[in-house]
PDB file of C-alpha atoms and ligand atoms in Angstrom:
ATOM      1  CA  UNK A   1      78.969-115.057  74.631  1.00 45.00           C
ATOM      2  CA  UNK A   2      78.017-114.528  71.000  1.00 67.00           C
ATOM      3  CA  UNK A   3      79.382-118.588  70.131  1.00 93.00           C
ATOM      4  CA  UNK A   4      78.861-120.362  66.777  1.00 93.00           C
ATOM      5  CA  UNK A   5      75.363-122.374  68.579  1.00 93.00           C
ATOM      6  CA  UNK A   6      73.875-119.159  69.297  1.00 93.00           C
ATOM      7  CA  UNK A   7      70.647-118.097  69.095  1.00 93.00           C
ATOM      8  CA  UNK A   8      70.826-114.731  68.950  1.00 94.00           C
ATOM      9  CA  UNK A   9      70.241-112.760  65.734  1.00 96.00           C
ATOM     10  CA  UNK A  10      73.219-111.809  63.739  1.00 97.00           C
ATOM     11  CA  UNK A  11      73.346-108.035  63.000  1.00 97.00           C
ATOM     12  CA  UNK A  12      75.771-105.495  61.521  1.00 97.00           C
ATOM     13  CA  UNK A  13      77.487-105.233  65.087  1.00 96.00           C
ATOM     14  CA  UNK A  14      78.384-108.962  64.591  1.00 96.00           C
ATOM     15  CA  UNK A  15      80.118-108.040  61.224  1.00 97.00           C
ATOM     16  CA  UNK A  16      83.940-108.198  62.866  1.00 96.00           C
ATOM     17  CA  UNK A  17      83.649-111.508  63.604  1.00 96.00           C
ATOM     18  CA  UNK A  18      83.899-112.128  60.130  1.00 97.00           C
ATOM     19  CA  UNK A  19      87.306-110.781  58.464  1.00 97.00           C
ATOM     20  CA  UNK A  20      88.775-111.511  55.393  1.00 97.00           C
ATOM     21  CA  UNK A  21      87.700-112.494  52.040  1.00 96.00           C
ATOM     22  CA  UNK A  22      86.842-116.013  51.884  1.00 98.00           C
ATOM     23  CA  UNK A  23      83.567-116.894  50.479  1.00 98.00           C
ATOM     24  CA  UNK A  24      82.103-118.020  54.047  1.00 98.00           C
ATOM     25  CA  UNK A  25      83.176-114.251  55.459  1.00 98.00           C
ATOM     26  CA  UNK A  26      81.275-112.861  52.387  1.00 98.00           C
ATOM     27  CA  UNK A  27      78.796-114.929  53.524  1.00 98.00           C
ATOM     28  CA  UNK A  28      78.221-114.466  56.977  1.00 98.00           C
ATOM     29  CA  UNK A  29      78.715-110.353  56.661  1.00 98.00           C
ATOM     30  CA  UNK A  30      76.093-110.910  53.858  1.00 98.00           C
ATOM     31  CA  UNK A  31      73.910-112.647  56.643  1.00 98.00           C
ATOM     32  CA  UNK A  32      74.746-110.252  59.477  1.00 98.00           C
ATOM     33  CA  UNK A  33      73.483-106.986  57.413  1.00 98.00           C
ATOM     34  CA  UNK A  34      70.003-108.297  56.733  1.00 97.00           C
ATOM     35  CA  UNK A  35      69.901-109.123  60.446  1.00 97.00           C
ATOM     36  CA  UNK A  36      67.331-111.740  60.607  1.00 96.00           C
ATOM     37  CA  UNK A  37      69.410-114.853  60.972  1.00 97.00           C
ATOM     38  CA  UNK A  38      70.239-116.919  64.501  1.00 96.00           C
ATOM     39  CA  UNK A  39      74.069-117.303  64.473  1.00 97.00           C
ATOM     40  CA  UNK A  40      73.941-121.156  64.871  1.00 97.00           C
ATOM     41  CA  UNK A  41      71.737-121.092  61.041  1.00 97.00           C
ATOM     42  CA  UNK A  42      74.305-119.713  59.082  1.00 98.00           C
ATOM     43  CA  UNK A  43      77.038-122.047  60.816  1.00 98.00           C
ATOM     44  CA  UNK A  44      74.439-125.193  60.270  1.00 98.00           C
ATOM     45  CA  UNK A  45      73.788-124.452  56.430  1.00 98.00           C
ATOM     46  CA  UNK A  46      77.576-124.057  55.850  1.00 98.00           C
ATOM     47  CA  UNK A  47      79.029-127.280  57.683  1.00 98.00           C
ATOM     48  CA  UNK A  48      76.011-129.286  56.145  1.00 98.00           C
ATOM     49  CA  UNK A  49      76.277-127.609  52.658  1.00 98.00           C
ATOM     50  CA  UNK A  50      80.378-128.311  52.530  1.00 98.00           C
ATOM     51  CA  UNK A  51      80.228-131.899  53.721  1.00 98.00           C
ATOM     52  CA  UNK A  52      77.325-132.488  50.986  1.00 98.00           C
ATOM     53  CA  UNK A  53      78.689-131.021  48.091  1.00 98.00           C
ATOM     54  CA  UNK A  54      82.265-132.903  48.819  1.00 98.00           C
ATOM     55  CA  UNK A  55      79.778-135.933  48.021  1.00 98.00           C
ATOM     56  CA  UNK A  56      77.366-134.733  45.567  1.00 98.00           C
ATOM     57  CA  UNK A  57      77.660-132.556  42.748  1.00 98.00           C
ATOM     58  CA  UNK A  58      75.381-131.020  40.227  1.00 98.00           C
ATOM     59  CA  UNK A  59      71.700-131.806  40.083  1.00 98.00           C
ATOM     60  CA  UNK A  60      68.537-129.391  41.247  1.00 98.00           C
ATOM     61  CA  UNK A  61      68.894-128.829  45.364  1.00 98.00           C
ATOM     62  CA  UNK A  62      65.817-129.191  46.823  1.00 98.00           C
ATOM     63  CA  UNK A  63      65.953-128.080  50.506  1.00 98.00           C
ATOM     64  CA  UNK A  64      62.926-129.377  52.588  1.00 98.00           C
ATOM     65  CA  UNK A  65      61.711-127.707  55.927  1.00 98.00           C
ATOM     66  CA  UNK A  66      63.857-124.946  54.471  1.00 98.00           C
ATOM     67  CA  UNK A  67      62.977-122.263  57.126  1.00 97.00           C
ATOM     68  CA  UNK A  68      64.973-118.832  55.774  1.00 97.00           C
ATOM     69  CA  UNK A  69      66.300-121.077  52.434  1.00 98.00           C
ATOM     70  CA  UNK A  70      69.958-120.426  53.410  1.00 98.00           C
ATOM     71  CA  UNK A  71      70.857-123.983  52.969  1.00 98.00           C
ATOM     72  CA  UNK A  72      69.586-124.087  49.306  1.00 98.00           C
ATOM     73  CA  UNK A  73      71.614-120.979  48.676  1.00 98.00           C
ATOM     74  CA  UNK A  74      74.934-122.196  50.109  1.00 98.00           C
ATOM     75  CA  UNK A  75      74.487-125.383  47.906  1.00 98.00           C
ATOM     76  CA  UNK A  76      74.351-123.339  44.869  1.00 98.00           C
ATOM     77  CA  UNK A  77      76.880-121.231  46.129  1.00 98.00           C
ATOM     78  CA  UNK A  78      79.387-124.060  46.689  1.00 98.00           C
ATOM     79  CA  UNK A  79      78.591-125.655  43.140  1.00 98.00           C
ATOM     80  CA  UNK A  80      77.901-123.869  40.435  1.00 95.00           C
ATOM     81  CA  UNK A  81      76.744-126.967  38.037  1.00 97.00           C
ATOM     82  CA  UNK A  82      73.462-126.603  39.885  1.00 97.00           C
ATOM     83  CA  UNK A  83      71.649-124.299  37.811  1.00 95.00           C
ATOM     84  CA  UNK A  84      68.825-124.222  40.310  1.00 98.00           C
ATOM     85  CA  UNK A  85      67.198-124.759  44.117  1.00 98.00           C
ATOM     86  CA  UNK A  86      63.701-125.382  45.155  1.00 98.00           C
ATOM     87  CA  UNK A  87      63.287-124.369  48.972  1.00 98.00           C
ATOM     88  CA  UNK A  88      60.210-125.685  50.514  1.00 98.00           C
ATOM     89  CA  UNK A  89      58.307-124.859  54.342  1.00 98.00           C
ATOM     90  CA  UNK A  90      55.292-125.183  55.277  1.00 98.00           C
ATOM     91  CA  UNK A  91      55.577-121.438  56.997  1.00 97.00           C
ATOM     92  CA  UNK A  92      57.845-119.172  55.207  1.00 96.00           C
ATOM     93  CA  UNK A  93      58.408-116.632  57.609  1.00 84.00           C
ATOM     94  CA  UNK A  94      58.949-113.534  54.988  1.00 86.00           C
ATOM     95  CA  UNK A  95      62.415-113.004  56.198  1.00 95.00           C
ATOM     96  CA  UNK A  96      63.528-115.524  53.548  1.00 97.00           C
ATOM     97  CA  UNK A  97      63.030-113.453  50.687  1.00 97.00           C
ATOM     98  CA  UNK A  98      65.156-110.379  52.896  1.00 96.00           C
ATOM     99  CA  UNK A  99      67.807-112.828  53.128  1.00 98.00           C
ATOM    100  CA  UNK A 100      67.519-113.991  49.299  1.00 98.00           C
ATOM    101  CA  UNK A 101      67.526-110.403  48.023  1.00 98.00           C
ATOM    102  CA  UNK A 102      70.704-109.581  50.271  1.00 98.00           C
ATOM    103  CA  UNK A 103      72.455-112.939  48.651  1.00 98.00           C
ATOM    104  CA  UNK A 104      71.748-112.111  45.309  1.00 98.00           C
ATOM    105  CA  UNK A 105      72.986-108.734  45.746  1.00 98.00           C
ATOM    106  CA  UNK A 106      76.491-110.035  46.731  1.00 98.00           C
ATOM    107  CA  UNK A 107      76.117-112.666  44.235  1.00 98.00           C
ATOM    108  CA  UNK A 108      74.267-111.758  41.232  1.00 98.00           C
ATOM    109  CA  UNK A 109      74.630-115.302  39.559  1.00 97.00           C
ATOM    110  CA  UNK A 110      71.962-116.464  41.997  1.00 98.00           C
ATOM    111  CA  UNK A 111      69.373-114.460  40.422  1.00 97.00           C
ATOM    112  CA  UNK A 112      66.292-116.306  39.328  1.00 97.00           C
ATOM    113  CA  UNK A 113      67.794-119.799  40.254  1.00 97.00           C
ATOM    114  CA  UNK A 114      65.889-119.900  43.570  1.00 98.00           C
ATOM    115  CA  UNK A 115      62.124-121.023  44.137  1.00 98.00           C
ATOM    116  CA  UNK A 116      60.662-120.831  47.199  1.00 98.00           C
ATOM    117  CA  UNK A 117      57.295-123.050  47.937  1.00 98.00           C
ATOM    118  CA  UNK A 118      55.001-122.596  50.612  1.00 98.00           C
ATOM    119  CA  UNK A 119      53.737-126.207  50.786  1.00 98.00           C
ATOM    120  CA  UNK A 120      53.771-129.319  52.586  1.00 98.00           C
ATOM    121  CA  UNK A 121      56.973-131.319  51.776  1.00 98.00           C
ATOM    122  CA  UNK A 122      55.268-134.635  51.386  1.00 97.00           C
ATOM    123  CA  UNK A 123      53.290-132.925  48.202  1.00 98.00           C
ATOM    124  CA  UNK A 124      56.822-132.142  46.441  1.00 98.00           C
ATOM    125  CA  UNK A 125      57.377-134.042  43.105  1.00 98.00           C
ATOM    126  CA  UNK A 126      61.157-134.857  43.527  1.00 98.00           C
ATOM    127  CA  UNK A 127      63.727-135.783  40.444  1.00 98.00           C
ATOM    128  CA  UNK A 128      66.105-138.620  40.198  1.00 98.00           C
ATOM    129  CA  UNK A 129      68.661-136.023  39.282  1.00 98.00           C
ATOM    130  CA  UNK A 130      67.699-133.986  42.495  1.00 98.00           C
ATOM    131  CA  UNK A 131      70.141-133.383  45.932  1.00 98.00           C
ATOM    132  CA  UNK A 132      67.596-133.069  48.519  1.00 98.00           C
ATOM    133  CA  UNK A 133      69.012-131.350  51.915  1.00 98.00           C
ATOM    134  CA  UNK A 134      67.116-130.865  54.972  1.00 98.00           C
ATOM    135  CA  UNK A 135      68.693-129.338  58.285  1.00 98.00           C
ATOM    136  CA  UNK A 136      66.754-129.846  61.333  1.00 96.00           C
ATOM    137  CA  UNK A 137      63.076-131.554  60.008  1.00 95.00           C
ATOM    138  CA  UNK A 138      61.650-132.446  63.279  1.00 92.00           C
ATOM    139  CA  UNK A 139      61.046-135.861  64.303  1.00 92.00           C
ATOM    140  CA  UNK A 140      59.339-138.091  61.562  1.00 94.00           C
ATOM    141  CA  UNK A 141      59.336-135.284  58.912  1.00 97.00           C
ATOM    142  CA  UNK A 142      62.938-136.293  58.719  1.00 97.00           C
ATOM    143  CA  UNK A 143      61.754-139.996  58.010  1.00 96.00           C
ATOM    144  CA  UNK A 144      59.282-138.538  54.993  1.00 97.00           C
ATOM    145  CA  UNK A 145      62.247-137.117  53.565  1.00 98.00           C
ATOM    146  CA  UNK A 146      64.008-140.000  53.223  1.00 98.00           C
ATOM    147  CA  UNK A 147      61.465-142.295  51.973  1.00 97.00           C
ATOM    148  CA  UNK A 148      60.754-139.658  49.601  1.00 98.00           C
ATOM    149  CA  UNK A 149      63.968-139.428  48.140  1.00 98.00           C
ATOM    150  CA  UNK A 150      64.275-142.899  48.138  1.00 98.00           C
ATOM    151  CA  UNK A 151      61.102-143.291  45.920  1.00 97.00           C
ATOM    152  CA  UNK A 152      62.691-141.713  43.212  1.00 98.00           C
ATOM    153  CA  UNK A 153      66.417-142.545  43.688  1.00 98.00           C
ATOM    154  CA  UNK A 154      67.457-139.056  44.872  1.00 98.00           C
ATOM    155  CA  UNK A 155      70.463-138.058  46.755  1.00 98.00           C
ATOM    156  CA  UNK A 156      69.705-137.216  50.094  1.00 98.00           C
ATOM    157  CA  UNK A 157      71.376-135.472  52.966  1.00 98.00           C
ATOM    158  CA  UNK A 158      69.700-134.856  56.631  1.00 98.00           C
ATOM    159  CA  UNK A 159      70.739-133.206  59.737  1.00 98.00           C
ATOM    160  CA  UNK A 160      67.756-134.933  61.949  1.00 95.00           C
ATOM    161  CA  UNK A 161      66.740-133.429  65.398  1.00 92.00           C
ATOM    162  CA  UNK A 162      63.734-134.004  67.945  1.00 91.00           C
ATOM    163  CA  UNK A 163      63.882-137.968  66.790  1.00 85.00           C
ATOM    164  CA  UNK A 164      60.780-139.900  67.760  1.00 82.00           C
ATOM    165  CA  UNK A 165      62.064-142.511  70.360  1.00 81.00           C
ATOM    166  CA  UNK A 166      59.481-144.972  69.470  1.00 80.00           C
ATOM    167  CA  UNK A 167      61.565-145.410  66.694  1.00 80.00           C
ATOM    168  CA  UNK A 168      64.425-146.338  68.272  1.00 81.00           C
ATOM    169  CA  UNK A 169      63.903-150.102  67.562  1.00 81.00           C
ATOM    170  CA  UNK A 170      66.023-152.611  69.289  1.00 88.00           C
ATOM    171  CA  UNK A 171      69.311-150.905  69.857  1.00 90.00           C
ATOM    172  CA  UNK A 172      68.708-148.473  72.904  1.00 85.00           C
ATOM    173  CA  UNK A 173      70.141-151.432  75.305  1.00 90.00           C
ATOM    174  CA  UNK A 174      73.272-149.969  73.893  1.00 93.00           C
ATOM    175  CA  UNK A 175      72.947-146.967  72.544  1.00 93.00           C
ATOM    176  CA  UNK A 176      71.397-143.229  73.013  1.00 92.00           C
ATOM    177  CA  UNK A 177      67.462-143.572  72.448  1.00 91.00           C
ATOM    178  CA  UNK A 178      67.927-140.185  69.650  1.00 93.00           C
ATOM    179  CA  UNK A 179      71.440-142.056  68.130  1.00 95.00           C
ATOM    180  CA  UNK A 180      69.399-145.491  68.151  1.00 93.00           C
ATOM    181  CA  UNK A 181      66.658-143.570  66.060  1.00 94.00           C
ATOM    182  CA  UNK A 182      69.414-142.108  63.267  1.00 96.00           C
ATOM    183  CA  UNK A 183      71.249-145.452  63.046  1.00 96.00           C
ATOM    184  CA  UNK A 184      67.713-147.474  62.355  1.00 95.00           C
ATOM    185  CA  UNK A 185      67.586-144.533  59.395  1.00 96.00           C
ATOM    186  CA  UNK A 186      70.845-145.192  58.205  1.00 97.00           C
ATOM    187  CA  UNK A 187      70.846-149.158  58.008  1.00 97.00           C
ATOM    188  CA  UNK A 188      67.331-148.535  56.642  1.00 97.00           C
ATOM    189  CA  UNK A 189      68.374-146.196  53.816  1.00 98.00           C
ATOM    190  CA  UNK A 190      71.421-148.958  53.265  1.00 98.00           C
ATOM    191  CA  UNK A 191      69.035-151.712  52.886  1.00 97.00           C
ATOM    192  CA  UNK A 192      67.149-149.560  50.302  1.00 96.00           C
ATOM    193  CA  UNK A 193      70.049-150.002  48.048  1.00 97.00           C
ATOM    194  CA  UNK A 194      71.794-146.695  49.196  1.00 98.00           C
ATOM    195  CA  UNK A 195      75.428-145.766  49.800  1.00 98.00           C
ATOM    196  CA  UNK A 196      75.594-143.940  52.974  1.00 98.00           C
ATOM    197  CA  UNK A 197      77.843-141.781  54.747  1.00 98.00           C
ATOM    198  CA  UNK A 198      77.389-140.738  58.411  1.00 98.00           C
ATOM    199  CA  UNK A 199      79.125-137.588  59.416  1.00 98.00           C
ATOM    200  CA  UNK A 200      78.972-134.734  62.276  1.00 98.00           C
ATOM    201  CA  UNK A 201      78.887-131.022  61.957  1.00 98.00           C
ATOM    202  CA  UNK A 202      81.019-129.374  64.989  1.00 96.00           C
ATOM    203  CA  UNK A 203      78.425-129.931  67.991  1.00 96.00           C
ATOM    204  CA  UNK A 204      79.535-126.773  69.409  1.00 96.00           C
ATOM    205  CA  UNK A 205      77.147-125.531  66.545  1.00 96.00           C
ATOM    206  CA  UNK A 206      74.307-128.072  67.550  1.00 93.00           C
ATOM    207  CA  UNK A 207      74.314-131.393  69.616  1.00 93.00           C
ATOM    208  CA  UNK A 208      71.565-132.425  66.922  1.00 94.00           C
ATOM    209  CA  UNK A 209      74.798-132.910  64.504  1.00 97.00           C
ATOM    210  CA  UNK A 210      74.510-136.143  62.882  1.00 98.00           C
ATOM    211  CA  UNK A 211      74.629-135.687  59.142  1.00 98.00           C
ATOM    212  CA  UNK A 212      73.069-138.834  57.153  1.00 98.00           C
ATOM    213  CA  UNK A 213      73.971-138.821  53.209  1.00 98.00           C
ATOM    214  CA  UNK A 214      72.980-141.295  51.129  1.00 98.00           C
ATOM    215  CA  UNK A 215      72.862-142.049  47.301  1.00 98.00           C
ATOM    216  CA  UNK A 216      71.679-144.933  45.095  1.00 97.00           C
ATOM    217  CA  UNK A 217      74.221-147.599  45.051  1.00 90.00           C
ATOM    218  CA  UNK A 218      75.908-147.976  41.481  1.00 83.00           C
ATOM    219  CA  UNK A 219      74.430-144.335  40.545  1.00 79.00           C
TER     220      UNK A 219
HETATM  221  C1  LIG B   1      63.458-126.862  62.948  1.00 74.88           C
HETATM  222  S1  LIG B   1      62.473-125.680  61.494  1.00 74.88           S
HETATM  223  C2  LIG B   1      64.209-126.088  60.689  1.00 74.88           C
HETATM  224  C3  LIG B   1      64.167-125.233  59.866  1.00 74.88           C
HETATM  225  C4  LIG B   1      65.484-124.934  58.830  1.00 74.88           C
HETATM  226  N1  LIG B   1      65.717-126.007  58.042  1.00 74.88           N
HETATM  227  C5  LIG B   1      66.895-124.848  59.800  1.00 74.88           C
HETATM  228  O1  LIG B   1      67.660-125.480  59.829  1.00 74.88           O
HETATM  229  O2  LIG B   1      66.721-123.515  60.191  1.00 74.88           O
HETATM  230  C6  LIG B   1      61.439-126.872  60.956  1.00 74.88           C
HETATM  231  C7  LIG B   1      60.711-126.489  59.369  1.00 74.88           C
HETATM  232  O3  LIG B   1      59.871-127.290  59.255  1.00 74.88           O
HETATM  233  C8  LIG B   1      58.468-127.079  59.049  1.00 74.88           C
HETATM  234  N2  LIG B   1      57.443-127.646  58.317  1.00 74.88           N
HETATM  235  C9  LIG B   1      57.127-128.351  59.296  1.00 74.88           C
HETATM  236  N3  LIG B   1      55.998-129.227  58.894  1.00 74.88           N
HETATM  237  C10 LIG B   1      56.760-129.520  57.406  1.00 74.88           C
HETATM  238  C11 LIG B   1      56.048-130.064  56.511  1.00 74.88           C
HETATM  239  N4  LIG B   1      54.926-130.982  56.426  1.00 74.88           N
HETATM  240  N5  LIG B   1      56.425-129.462  54.770  1.00 74.88           N
HETATM  241  C12 LIG B   1      57.390-128.609  54.912  1.00 74.88           C
HETATM  242  N6  LIG B   1      57.591-128.011  56.056  1.00 74.88           N
HETATM  243  C13 LIG B   1      57.309-128.212  57.165  1.00 74.88           C
HETATM  244  C14 LIG B   1      58.085-125.641  59.839  1.00 74.88           C
HETATM  245  O4  LIG B   1      57.584-124.725  59.189  1.00 74.88           O
HETATM  246  C15 LIG B   1      59.750-125.296  60.297  1.00 74.88           C
HETATM  247  O5  LIG B   1      60.022-123.964  59.759  1.00 74.88           O
END
């Protein structure tokens, strides 16, 4: 009943789901100890971060629409050459701090490296060396993120959701509407001088599982 895509919160009752000494198992048990995160958020953050880190190393991590900010912190755990992360959300819940404190207690090397900022993503000043990530920035927020990253030539990875079907272009005779929107995004990113990677995280974690990654070509 408590599948990887479950919205139920992970608590100490789920510790047994994550035995062993792998980084992921330790991460999951830390999340269980805090008791605030839906199970799917843990698995999404992990699946996104490991795919992004295979392509994009180093840089400042910028997690936009960060929610609890787990993705930003997993990105740091998977690549110590990134010294800092900025996690941004218009409305931080308060639980982000409890989660961050718990992660830092498990991995003291995270201390002082993650900054949370409650602000509009549109007001964030990105830098060319940033790795911009975002899981489930609803609708047009994903487009704002892609545009902003492109404007400074930053690497970017988004897991879109709530696609606005008015953006599906002329491909929807062949493709499902939300897929057409994401294809248009990938094509636009490539046309903007980016090398593009399209991947998917396991659908059982989230049906909104398309991961779009891009890096300025020749970088
Ligand atoms: C669906 S949630 C995703 C949260 C998290 N990334 C996750 O995967 O669980 C979308 C988030 O976007 C935030 N948000 C909405 N508009 C925003 C804006 N203009 N700038 C920054 N964050 C925004 C919301 O507060 C919300 O936390």
